[in-house]
PDB file of C-alpha atoms in Angstrom:
ATOM      1  CA  MET A   1      91.277 105.727 195.991  1.00 73.00           C
ATOM      2  CA  LYS A   2      88.437 104.229 197.992  1.00 76.00           C
ATOM      3  CA  PHE A   3      89.193 102.113 199.838  1.00 81.00           C
ATOM      4  CA  GLU A   4      91.236 101.711 203.623  1.00 80.00           C
ATOM      5  CA  SER A   5      92.343  98.717 203.775  1.00 84.00           C
ATOM      6  CA  MET A   6      93.213  95.243 202.152  1.00 82.00           C
ATOM      7  CA  ALA A   7      90.520  93.149 203.493  1.00 82.00           C
ATOM      8  CA  ASP A   8      88.031  96.309 203.815  1.00 83.00           C
ATOM      9  CA  PHE A   9      89.095  96.219 199.705  1.00 83.00           C
ATOM     10  CA  ILE A  10      88.670  91.950 199.286  1.00 83.00           C
ATOM     11  CA  GLY A  11      85.326  92.799 201.276  1.00 80.00           C
ATOM     12  CA  MET A  12      83.638  95.308 199.314  1.00 82.00           C
ATOM     13  CA  GLY A  13      81.307  96.608 201.403  1.00 80.00           C
ATOM     14  CA  GLY A  14      79.930  92.998 201.940  1.00 80.00           C
ATOM     15  CA  HIS A  15      79.497  92.627 198.130  1.00 84.00           C
ATOM     16  CA  GLY A  16      83.098  91.091 197.437  1.00 83.00           C
ATOM     17  CA  LEU A  17      82.038  87.666 197.227  1.00 87.00           C
ATOM     18  CA  TYR A  18      79.515  88.641 193.824  1.00 90.00           C
ATOM     19  CA  VAL A  19      82.027  91.617 192.779  1.00 91.00           C
ATOM     20  CA  TRP A  20      85.160  89.064 192.640  1.00 93.00           C
ATOM     21  CA  LEU A  21      82.507  85.915 191.100  1.00 93.00           C
ATOM     22  CA  ALA A  22      81.951  88.379 188.591  1.00 93.00           C
ATOM     23  CA  TYR A  23      85.354  89.818 188.160  1.00 94.00           C
ATOM     24  CA  GLY A  24      86.620  86.107 187.673  1.00 95.00           C
ATOM     25  CA  ILE A  25      84.466  84.906 185.492  1.00 95.00           C
ATOM     26  CA  ALA A  26      85.726  87.585 183.795  1.00 95.00           C
ATOM     27  CA  LEU A  27      89.632  86.815 183.654  1.00 96.00           C
ATOM     28  CA  ALA A  28      88.364  83.292 182.649  1.00 96.00           C
ATOM     29  CA  ILE A  29      86.785  83.856 179.838  1.00 96.00           C
ATOM     30  CA  LEU A  30      88.664  86.660 177.853  1.00 96.00           C
ATOM     31  CA  LEU A  31      91.660  84.047 178.522  1.00 96.00           C
ATOM     32  CA  LEU A  32      90.421  80.908 177.145  1.00 96.00           C
ATOM     33  CA  ASN A  33      89.307  83.616 174.153  1.00 96.00           C
ATOM     34  CA  VAL A  34      93.483  84.116 173.305  1.00 96.00           C
ATOM     35  CA  VAL A  35      94.330  80.334 174.225  1.00 96.00           C
ATOM     36  CA  GLN A  36      91.454  79.178 172.980  1.00 96.00           C
ATOM     37  CA  PRO A  37      92.036  79.568 169.166  1.00 96.00           C
ATOM     38  CA  LEU A  38      96.356  79.820 169.999  1.00 96.00           C
ATOM     39  CA  ARG A  39      95.821  75.999 171.061  1.00 96.00           C
ATOM     40  CA  GLN A  40      93.885  74.747 168.224  1.00 95.00           C
ATOM     41  CA  THR A  41      96.441  76.729 165.718  1.00 95.00           C
ATOM     42  CA  ARG A  42      99.063  75.331 167.357  1.00 95.00           C
ATOM     43  CA  GLN A  43      97.756  71.530 167.039  1.00 95.00           C
ATOM     44  CA  LEU A  44      96.828  72.252 163.103  1.00 95.00           C
ATOM     45  CA  LEU A  45     100.262  73.696 162.016  1.00 94.00           C
ATOM     46  CA  ASN A  46     101.945  70.333 163.587  1.00 93.00           C
ATOM     47  CA  GLN A  47      99.006  68.458 161.669  1.00 92.00           C
ATOM     48  CA  GLN A  48     100.563  69.551 159.462  1.00 91.00           C
ATOM     49  CA  ALA A  49     103.399  69.022 159.730  1.00 91.00           C
ATOM     50  CA  ARG A  50     103.276  65.412 159.907  1.00 91.00           C
ATOM     51  CA  ARG A  51     101.663  65.506 157.319  1.00 89.00           C
ATOM     52  CA  VAL A  52     104.359  66.811 155.003  1.00 86.00           C
ATOM     53  CA  ARG A  53     107.074  64.724 156.674  1.00 87.00           C
ATOM     54  CA  ARG A  54     105.083  61.679 155.698  1.00 88.00           C
ATOM     55  CA  GLU A  55     104.173  62.312 152.520  1.00 84.00           C
ATOM     56  CA  LYS A  56     108.172  63.417 152.013  1.00 82.00           C
ATOM     57  CA  GLY A  57     108.842  59.585 154.026  1.00 82.00           C
ATOM     58  CA  LEU A  58     106.874  57.851 151.424  1.00 76.00           C
ATOM     59  CA  SER A  59     108.353  59.975 147.846  1.00 68.00           C
TER      60      SER A  59
ATOM     61  CA  MET B   1      89.133 101.700 127.541  1.00 45.00           C
ATOM     62  CA  ALA B   2      91.590 101.371 130.460  1.00 49.00           C
ATOM     63  CA  LYS B   3      89.485 104.183 131.671  1.00 49.00           C
ATOM     64  CA  ASN B   4      86.557 102.468 130.841  1.00 51.00           C
ATOM     65  CA  LYS B   5      87.316  99.149 132.828  1.00 51.00           C
ATOM     66  CA  THR B   6      88.741 101.301 135.924  1.00 51.00           C
ATOM     67  CA  GLU B   7      84.705 102.820 136.231  1.00 52.00           C
ATOM     68  CA  LYS B   8      83.578  99.319 135.845  1.00 57.00           C
ATOM     69  CA  ASN B   9      85.460  98.674 139.585  1.00 62.00           C
ATOM     70  CA  TRP B  10      82.944  99.741 141.261  1.00 66.00           C
ATOM     71  CA  MET B  11      84.344  97.825 144.483  1.00 68.00           C
ATOM     72  CA  PRO B  12      87.444  99.145 145.880  1.00 72.00           C
ATOM     73  CA  ARG B  13      90.016  97.167 145.639  1.00 70.00           C
ATOM     74  CA  TRP B  14      90.983  96.748 149.135  1.00 67.00           C
ATOM     75  CA  PHE B  15      86.702  94.745 149.403  1.00 69.00           C
ATOM     76  CA  TYR B  16      89.004  91.864 146.638  1.00 68.00           C
ATOM     77  CA  GLN B  17      91.839  92.248 149.104  1.00 67.00           C
ATOM     78  CA  LEU B  18      89.814  91.632 151.373  1.00 69.00           C
ATOM     79  CA  ALA B  19      88.564  88.338 149.493  1.00 77.00           C
ATOM     80  CA  SER B  20      92.108  86.623 149.795  1.00 87.00           C
ATOM     81  CA  PRO B  21      92.415  84.334 152.135  1.00 91.00           C
ATOM     82  CA  ARG B  22      96.530  84.753 152.090  1.00 91.00           C
ATOM     83  CA  TRP B  23      95.990  88.791 152.233  1.00 91.00           C
ATOM     84  CA  CYS B  24      93.518  88.397 154.967  1.00 91.00           C
ATOM     85  CA  TYR B  25      95.900  86.085 157.052  1.00 93.00           C
ATOM     86  CA  ASP B  26      98.917  88.647 156.634  1.00 92.00           C
ATOM     87  CA  ILE B  27      97.341  92.070 157.107  1.00 92.00           C
ATOM     88  CA  THR B  28      95.489  90.345 160.492  1.00 94.00           C
ATOM     89  CA  GLY B  29      99.451  88.826 161.258  1.00 94.00           C
ATOM     90  CA  LYS B  30     100.334  92.913 160.825  1.00 95.00           C
ATOM     91  CA  LEU B  31      97.068  94.396 162.846  1.00 95.00           C
ATOM     92  CA  LEU B  32      97.437  91.586 166.102  1.00 96.00           C
ATOM     93  CA  PRO B  33     100.222  93.039 168.320  1.00 96.00           C
ATOM     94  CA  ALA B  34      99.191  96.784 168.020  1.00 96.00           C
ATOM     95  CA  PHE B  35      95.641  95.489 169.283  1.00 96.00           C
ATOM     96  CA  SER B  36      96.874  92.527 172.157  1.00 96.00           C
ATOM     97  CA  VAL B  37      98.248  95.876 173.446  1.00 97.00           C
ATOM     98  CA  LEU B  38      95.583  98.024 173.198  1.00 96.00           C
ATOM     99  CA  ALA B  39      93.406  95.636 174.748  1.00 96.00           C
ATOM    100  CA  LEU B  40      95.943  94.421 177.102  1.00 96.00           C
ATOM    101  CA  LEU B  41      96.343  98.297 178.954  1.00 97.00           C
ATOM    102  CA  LEU B  42      92.640  99.204 178.560  1.00 96.00           C
ATOM    103  CA  LEU B  43      91.308  95.798 179.716  1.00 96.00           C
ATOM    104  CA  LEU B  44      93.826  96.341 183.210  1.00 95.00           C
ATOM    105  CA  GLY B  45      93.958 100.148 184.024  1.00 95.00           C
ATOM    106  CA  GLY B  46      89.942 100.053 183.037  1.00 94.00           C
ATOM    107  CA  THR B  47      90.012  97.349 185.955  1.00 93.00           C
ATOM    108  CA  VAL B  48      92.233  98.931 188.049  1.00 93.00           C
ATOM    109  CA  TRP B  49      89.854 102.290 187.789  1.00 92.00           C
ATOM    110  CA  ALA B  50      86.414 100.336 188.299  1.00 90.00           C
ATOM    111  CA  LEU B  51      87.842  98.470 191.349  1.00 89.00           C
ATOM    112  CA  LEU B  52      90.147 100.817 193.184  1.00 89.00           C
ATOM    113  CA  PHE B  53      88.628 104.286 192.041  1.00 87.00           C
ATOM    114  CA  ALA B  54      85.740 104.403 190.386  1.00 86.00           C
ATOM    115  CA  PRO B  55      82.543 105.358 193.421  1.00 86.00           C
ATOM    116  CA  ALA B  56      81.012 103.464 194.931  1.00 84.00           C
ATOM    117  CA  ASP B  57      76.331 103.436 194.058  1.00 84.00           C
ATOM    118  CA  TYR B  58      74.638 104.853 196.627  1.00 81.00           C
ATOM    119  CA  GLN B  59      71.809 102.640 196.732  1.00 81.00           C
ATOM    120  CA  GLN B  60      74.166  99.483 195.169  1.00 83.00           C
ATOM    121  CA  GLY B  61      77.282  99.512 197.003  1.00 83.00           C
ATOM    122  CA  ASN B  62      80.342  97.784 195.790  1.00 86.00           C
ATOM    123  CA  SER B  63      77.764  95.661 193.752  1.00 87.00           C
ATOM    124  CA  PHE B  64      77.718  98.320 191.141  1.00 88.00           C
ATOM    125  CA  ARG B  65      81.293  97.777 189.514  1.00 91.00           C
ATOM    126  CA  ILE B  66      80.365  94.867 188.568  1.00 92.00           C
ATOM    127  CA  ILE B  67      78.279  96.766 185.038  1.00 92.00           C
ATOM    128  CA  TYR B  68      82.143  97.105 184.794  1.00 94.00           C
ATOM    129  CA  ILE B  69      82.082  93.850 182.823  1.00 94.00           C
ATOM    130  CA  HIS B  70      78.734  93.049 182.522  1.00 95.00           C
ATOM    131  CA  VAL B  71      77.885  96.574 180.206  1.00 94.00           C
ATOM    132  CA  PRO B  72      80.815  95.850 178.191  1.00 95.00           C
ATOM    133  CA  SER B  73      79.941  92.222 177.551  1.00 96.00           C
ATOM    134  CA  ALA B  74      76.372  92.610 177.062  1.00 95.00           C
ATOM    135  CA  ILE B  75      77.271  95.622 174.101  1.00 95.00           C
ATOM    136  CA  LEU B  76      80.087  93.192 172.734  1.00 96.00           C
ATOM    137  CA  ALA B  77      77.518  90.110 171.910  1.00 96.00           C
ATOM    138  CA  GLN B  78      75.314  92.386 170.076  1.00 96.00           C
ATOM    139  CA  SER B  79      77.845  93.227 168.006  1.00 96.00           C
ATOM    140  CA  CYS B  80      79.590  90.522 167.268  1.00 96.00           C
ATOM    141  CA  TYR B  81      75.296  88.673 166.342  1.00 97.00           C
ATOM    142  CA  MET B  82      76.031  91.853 164.170  1.00 96.00           C
ATOM    143  CA  MET B  83      78.482  91.478 161.927  1.00 96.00           C
ATOM    144  CA  MET B  84      77.867  87.799 162.557  1.00 96.00           C
ATOM    145  CA  ALA B  85      74.626  88.043 160.600  1.00 96.00           C
ATOM    146  CA  LEU B  86      76.595  90.584 158.171  1.00 96.00           C
ATOM    147  CA  ALA B  87      79.526  88.754 157.692  1.00 96.00           C
ATOM    148  CA  GLY B  88      76.998  85.324 156.892  1.00 96.00           C
ATOM    149  CA  ALA B  89      75.157  87.861 154.300  1.00 96.00           C
ATOM    150  CA  ILE B  90      77.560  89.251 152.381  1.00 93.00           C
ATOM    151  CA  GLY B  91      78.504  85.426 151.866  1.00 93.00           C
ATOM    152  CA  LEU B  92      75.798  84.330 150.543  1.00 93.00           C
ATOM    153  CA  ILE B  93      75.966  87.671 148.577  1.00 92.00           C
ATOM    154  CA  TRP B  94      78.926  87.767 147.505  1.00 88.00           C
ATOM    155  CA  LYS B  95      80.241  83.466 148.089  1.00 86.00           C
ATOM    156  CA  MET B  96      83.225  85.121 149.769  1.00 89.00           C
ATOM    157  CA  LYS B  97      85.182  82.783 151.347  1.00 90.00           C
ATOM    158  CA  VAL B  98      86.871  84.387 154.541  1.00 93.00           C
ATOM    159  CA  ALA B  99      83.368  86.395 154.628  1.00 94.00           C
ATOM    160  CA  ASP B 100      81.968  82.830 155.322  1.00 94.00           C
ATOM    161  CA  MET B 101      85.152  82.359 157.692  1.00 95.00           C
ATOM    162  CA  VAL B 102      84.357  85.832 159.323  1.00 96.00           C
ATOM    163  CA  ALA B 103      81.104  84.512 160.386  1.00 96.00           C
ATOM    164  CA  LYS B 104      82.168  81.222 162.103  1.00 96.00           C
ATOM    165  CA  ALA B 105      84.799  82.580 164.301  1.00 96.00           C
ATOM    166  CA  CYS B 106      82.779  85.048 165.591  1.00 96.00           C
ATOM    167  CA  ALA B 107      79.513  82.012 166.518  1.00 96.00           C
ATOM    168  CA  PRO B 108      81.557  80.696 169.594  1.00 96.00           C
ATOM    169  CA  LEU B 109      83.577  84.574 170.863  1.00 97.00           C
ATOM    170  CA  GLY B 110      80.103  86.045 170.577  1.00 97.00           C
ATOM    171  CA  ALA B 111      78.662  83.053 172.613  1.00 97.00           C
ATOM    172  CA  SER B 112      81.213  83.465 175.562  1.00 97.00           C
ATOM    173  CA  LEU B 113      80.719  87.306 175.857  1.00 97.00           C
ATOM    174  CA  ALA B 114      76.695  86.611 175.538  1.00 97.00           C
ATOM    175  CA  LEU B 115      77.490  84.037 178.804  1.00 97.00           C
ATOM    176  CA  LEU B 116      78.915  86.310 180.392  1.00 96.00           C
ATOM    177  CA  ALA B 117      77.066  89.058 179.826  1.00 96.00           C
ATOM    178  CA  LEU B 118      74.237  87.022 181.709  1.00 95.00           C
ATOM    179  CA  ALA B 119      76.886  85.342 184.157  1.00 95.00           C
ATOM    180  CA  THR B 120      77.686  88.441 185.441  1.00 95.00           C
ATOM    181  CA  GLY B 121      73.531  89.983 185.305  1.00 93.00           C
ATOM    182  CA  ALA B 122      72.964  86.933 187.367  1.00 93.00           C
ATOM    183  CA  ILE B 123      75.589  88.006 190.225  1.00 93.00           C
ATOM    184  CA  TRP B 124      74.474  91.439 190.223  1.00 92.00           C
ATOM    185  CA  GLY B 125      70.639  90.911 190.389  1.00 90.00           C
ATOM    186  CA  LYS B 126      70.910  88.797 193.786  1.00 88.00           C
ATOM    187  CA  PRO B 127      72.504  90.903 195.502  1.00 88.00           C
ATOM    188  CA  THR B 128      70.125  94.392 194.634  1.00 86.00           C
ATOM    189  CA  TRP B 129      66.847  92.522 193.309  1.00 85.00           C
ATOM    190  CA  GLY B 130      67.038  89.618 195.952  1.00 85.00           C
ATOM    191  CA  SER B 131      67.134  86.791 192.535  1.00 86.00           C
ATOM    192  CA  TRP B 132      69.670  85.108 190.503  1.00 88.00           C
ATOM    193  CA  TRP B 133      67.289  84.813 187.898  1.00 88.00           C
ATOM    194  CA  VAL B 134      63.325  86.874 186.279  1.00 87.00           C
ATOM    195  CA  TRP B 135      61.587  85.378 183.703  1.00 88.00           C
ATOM    196  CA  ASP B 136      62.180  89.993 182.579  1.00 86.00           C
ATOM    197  CA  ALA B 137      62.289  90.724 178.943  1.00 88.00           C
ATOM    198  CA  ARG B 138      65.752  91.409 178.966  1.00 90.00           C
ATOM    199  CA  LEU B 139      67.129  88.556 180.229  1.00 91.00           C
ATOM    200  CA  THR B 140      64.979  86.485 178.461  1.00 92.00           C
ATOM    201  CA  SER B 141      65.702  88.469 175.039  1.00 94.00           C
ATOM    202  CA  MET B 142      69.771  87.848 176.168  1.00 95.00           C
ATOM    203  CA  LEU B 143      69.382  84.446 176.772  1.00 96.00           C
ATOM    204  CA  ILE B 144      67.886  83.137 173.249  1.00 96.00           C
ATOM    205  CA  LEU B 145      70.694  85.914 171.709  1.00 96.00           C
ATOM    206  CA  LEU B 146      73.054  82.704 173.622  1.00 97.00           C
ATOM    207  CA  PHE B 147      70.822  80.306 172.289  1.00 97.00           C
ATOM    208  CA  LEU B 148      71.684  82.122 168.469  1.00 97.00           C
ATOM    209  CA  TYR B 149      74.710  81.329 169.141  1.00 97.00           C
ATOM    210  CA  LEU B 150      75.177  78.027 170.221  1.00 97.00           C
ATOM    211  CA  GLY B 151      72.677  77.227 167.531  1.00 96.00           C
ATOM    212  CA  VAL B 152      75.008  78.532 164.259  1.00 96.00           C
ATOM    213  CA  MET B 153      77.894  76.627 166.107  1.00 96.00           C
ATOM    214  CA  ALA B 154      75.909  72.937 166.479  1.00 96.00           C
ATOM    215  CA  LEU B 155      75.231  73.604 162.765  1.00 95.00           C
ATOM    216  CA  HIS B 156      78.622  73.827 161.830  1.00 95.00           C
ATOM    217  CA  SER B 157      79.732  71.309 163.667  1.00 94.00           C
ATOM    218  CA  ALA B 158      76.858  69.029 162.101  1.00 95.00           C
ATOM    219  CA  ILE B 159      77.064  69.433 158.561  1.00 94.00           C
ATOM    220  CA  GLU B 160      80.697  68.764 156.575  1.00 91.00           C
ATOM    221  CA  ASN B 161      80.798  70.955 154.092  1.00 93.00           C
ATOM    222  CA  ASP B 162      82.426  74.423 154.897  1.00 91.00           C
ATOM    223  CA  SER B 163      80.423  75.944 152.352  1.00 90.00           C
ATOM    224  CA  THR B 164      76.647  74.208 152.457  1.00 94.00           C
ATOM    225  CA  ALA B 165      77.341  75.052 156.505  1.00 94.00           C
ATOM    226  CA  ALA B 166      78.590  78.718 155.502  1.00 94.00           C
ATOM    227  CA  GLN B 167      74.638  79.700 154.099  1.00 94.00           C
ATOM    228  CA  SER B 168      72.939  77.337 156.666  1.00 95.00           C
ATOM    229  CA  THR B 169      74.298  79.275 159.374  1.00 96.00           C
ATOM    230  CA  ALA B 170      74.646  82.399 157.522  1.00 96.00           C
ATOM    231  CA  VAL B 171      70.423  82.367 157.309  1.00 96.00           C
ATOM    232  CA  LEU B 172      70.131  80.946 160.682  1.00 96.00           C
ATOM    233  CA  ALA B 173      72.073  84.212 161.631  1.00 96.00           C
ATOM    234  CA  LEU B 174      69.967  86.882 159.659  1.00 96.00           C
ATOM    235  CA  VAL B 175      67.144  85.816 160.754  1.00 95.00           C
ATOM    236  CA  GLY B 176      67.771  85.431 164.109  1.00 95.00           C
ATOM    237  CA  LEU B 177      68.958  89.052 163.424  1.00 94.00           C
ATOM    238  CA  VAL B 178      65.116  90.109 164.750  1.00 94.00           C
ATOM    239  CA  ASN B 179      65.976  89.814 168.368  1.00 93.00           C
ATOM    240  CA  ILE B 180      68.802  92.884 168.035  1.00 93.00           C
ATOM    241  CA  PRO B 181      66.498  95.283 168.252  1.00 92.00           C
ATOM    242  CA  ILE B 182      64.309  93.202 170.814  1.00 92.00           C
ATOM    243  CA  ILE B 183      67.082  93.211 173.020  1.00 90.00           C
ATOM    244  CA  LYS B 184      67.687  96.812 172.870  1.00 88.00           C
ATOM    245  CA  TYR B 185      63.858  97.767 173.526  1.00 86.00           C
ATOM    246  CA  SER B 186      63.545  95.533 175.551  1.00 86.00           C
ATOM    247  CA  VAL B 187      63.438  97.546 178.832  1.00 82.00           C
ATOM    248  CA  GLU B 188      61.034 100.236 176.937  1.00 81.00           C
ATOM    249  CA  TRP B 189      58.756  98.298 175.749  1.00 83.00           C
ATOM    250  CA  TRP B 190      58.065  96.348 178.611  1.00 81.00           C
ATOM    251  CA  ASN B 191      57.357  96.517 182.608  1.00 76.00           C
ATOM    252  CA  THR B 192      60.899  95.715 183.739  1.00 75.00           C
ATOM    253  CA  LEU B 193      63.299  95.834 186.248  1.00 78.00           C
ATOM    254  CA  HIS B 194      66.903  96.417 183.889  1.00 83.00           C
ATOM    255  CA  GLN B 195      67.741  99.321 184.115  1.00 81.00           C
ATOM    256  CA  PRO B 196      67.513 101.182 181.282  1.00 78.00           C
ATOM    257  CA  ALA B 197      70.805 101.618 178.838  1.00 80.00           C
ATOM    258  CA  THR B 198      74.163 103.737 180.355  1.00 79.00           C
ATOM    259  CA  PHE B 199      75.080 105.282 176.761  1.00 78.00           C
ATOM    260  CA  LYS B 200      72.828 107.093 174.819  1.00 77.00           C
ATOM    261  CA  LEU B 201      74.064 108.551 171.745  1.00 71.00           C
ATOM    262  CA  THR B 202      71.302 111.819 172.127  1.00 74.00           C
ATOM    263  CA  GLU B 203      72.066 112.697 176.170  1.00 77.00           C
ATOM    264  CA  LYS B 204      74.766 112.569 178.632  1.00 76.00           C
ATOM    265  CA  PRO B 205      74.848 109.307 180.906  1.00 77.00           C
ATOM    266  CA  ALA B 206      72.134 108.937 184.041  1.00 79.00           C
ATOM    267  CA  MET B 207      75.590 108.607 185.796  1.00 83.00           C
ATOM    268  CA  PRO B 208      78.414 111.850 187.135  1.00 84.00           C
ATOM    269  CA  ALA B 209      81.836 110.936 184.960  1.00 85.00           C
ATOM    270  CA  GLU B 210      83.739 109.156 187.676  1.00 86.00           C
ATOM    271  CA  MET B 211      81.261 106.700 186.954  1.00 86.00           C
ATOM    272  CA  TRP B 212      81.544 106.242 183.501  1.00 90.00           C
ATOM    273  CA  LEU B 213      84.612 107.091 182.502  1.00 92.00           C
ATOM    274  CA  PRO B 214      85.900 104.285 183.735  1.00 93.00           C
ATOM    275  CA  LEU B 215      83.102 101.968 182.051  1.00 93.00           C
ATOM    276  CA  LEU B 216      84.225 103.955 178.416  1.00 94.00           C
ATOM    277  CA  VAL B 217      88.148 102.476 178.854  1.00 95.00           C
ATOM    278  CA  MET B 218      86.443  98.979 179.636  1.00 95.00           C
ATOM    279  CA  LEU B 219      83.936  99.208 176.562  1.00 95.00           C
ATOM    280  CA  VAL B 220      87.477 100.164 174.838  1.00 96.00           C
ATOM    281  CA  GLY B 221      88.665  97.047 175.531  1.00 96.00           C
ATOM    282  CA  PHE B 222      86.416  94.930 175.394  1.00 96.00           C
ATOM    283  CA  TYR B 223      86.188  96.404 171.586  1.00 97.00           C
ATOM    284  CA  CYS B 224      90.161  95.470 170.978  1.00 97.00           C
ATOM    285  CA  PHE B 225      89.806  92.307 173.388  1.00 97.00           C
ATOM    286  CA  PHE B 226      87.421  91.232 170.822  1.00 97.00           C
ATOM    287  CA  ALA B 227      89.627  92.355 167.620  1.00 97.00           C
ATOM    288  CA  VAL B 228      91.625  90.234 169.436  1.00 97.00           C
ATOM    289  CA  SER B 229      90.026  87.316 170.105  1.00 97.00           C
ATOM    290  CA  LEU B 230      88.037  87.683 166.124  1.00 97.00           C
ATOM    291  CA  MET B 231      91.743  87.435 164.425  1.00 97.00           C
ATOM    292  CA  LEU B 232      92.682  84.997 166.346  1.00 97.00           C
ATOM    293  CA  ARG B 233      89.721  82.325 165.238  1.00 97.00           C
ATOM    294  CA  LEU B 234      89.650  83.780 161.746  1.00 96.00           C
ATOM    295  CA  ARG B 235      93.614  83.111 161.259  1.00 96.00           C
ATOM    296  CA  HIS B 236      93.253  79.509 162.460  1.00 96.00           C
ATOM    297  CA  GLU B 237      89.724  79.384 159.670  1.00 95.00           C
ATOM    298  CA  ILE B 238      91.416  80.270 157.826  1.00 95.00           C
ATOM    299  CA  LEU B 239      95.166  77.650 157.519  1.00 95.00           C
ATOM    300  CA  ARG B 240      92.377  75.202 158.254  1.00 94.00           C
ATOM    301  CA  ARG B 241      91.070  75.541 155.093  1.00 93.00           C
ATOM    302  CA  GLU B 242      93.703  76.681 152.681  1.00 92.00           C
ATOM    303  CA  ARG B 243      95.310  74.165 154.427  1.00 90.00           C
ATOM    304  CA  ARG B 244      96.014  72.319 150.746  1.00 88.00           C
ATOM    305  CA  SER B 245      97.357  75.554 149.296  1.00 90.00           C
ATOM    306  CA  SER B 246     100.985  75.534 148.845  1.00 89.00           C
ATOM    307  CA  TRP B 247     101.036  79.312 150.865  1.00 91.00           C
ATOM    308  CA  VAL B 248     100.140  77.143 153.884  1.00 92.00           C
ATOM    309  CA  GLN B 249     102.444  73.919 152.992  1.00 90.00           C
ATOM    310  CA  ALA B 250     105.430  76.806 152.881  1.00 90.00           C
ATOM    311  CA  LEU B 251     104.199  78.200 155.992  1.00 90.00           C
ATOM    312  CA  VAL B 252     104.375  74.427 157.775  1.00 90.00           C
ATOM    313  CA  GLU B 253     106.822  73.777 156.339  1.00 87.00           C
ATOM    314  CA  SER B 254     109.318  77.520 157.893  1.00 85.00           C
ATOM    315  CA  ARG B 255     108.237  76.590 160.846  1.00 78.00           C
TER     316      ARG B 255
END
């Protein structure tokens, strides 16, 4: 461990804002890159399921 | 006769199989869990190592820890671009649908990685150089990379027809490929504030092992993450384009 205390860790020797901002943006971008395609796929499958039901209802 | 026929198949079998969207959907479904676990473990472990155990830089202090996301995202943004251009070229030459889909899936992922590299670079630049942004060769060429990605995405949304969109974006991606060596050598060709590459193939890193080992872990983790996100995007694109086919219909009905 390179830090004495929790406050020391959060503060990052005066560079806390920069370090945590960078890591926060990284987390947000990585999460978005997983969540977005999963949501798109689910939407597409739901949409196709509705279409199948509609066509079945007509015939 | 039979022998003659096999000799004509100078492309390996998996290359043809890759061309089948359905086979690609199945194989990525099998690969996804392993890569997801690997990416999660490497990124979590790498982050803990980078934030808690790696030593602070003697000049830059703790702001140095930004390197552990800045360098991997910058490398990945360029790898992703090369993959997009290569997939686009394969799509152009062999009319391979799956290659077109891979190229399309690369664009938003690469754009977000280029954005991450630029954002973390700016945040790192403030305490180190005293400025969020300088019109330096490395930074400017990286910004052009982001614009190339955005251009590819804009073309995709502007062109309705999937194969026309794939052709035009492939040409744009191939022309933009010239930017990749410019990014790489920008720190050598021009006077720059930006420090030279950490990892070189021919030399040992200039920093001590306790600094570059976590960086290597993060880099491999980012590559695994890239694979996961690319496969997720590719699977969505396969389903979207093949939505009229019988196997996707069966998949929809079996839910």
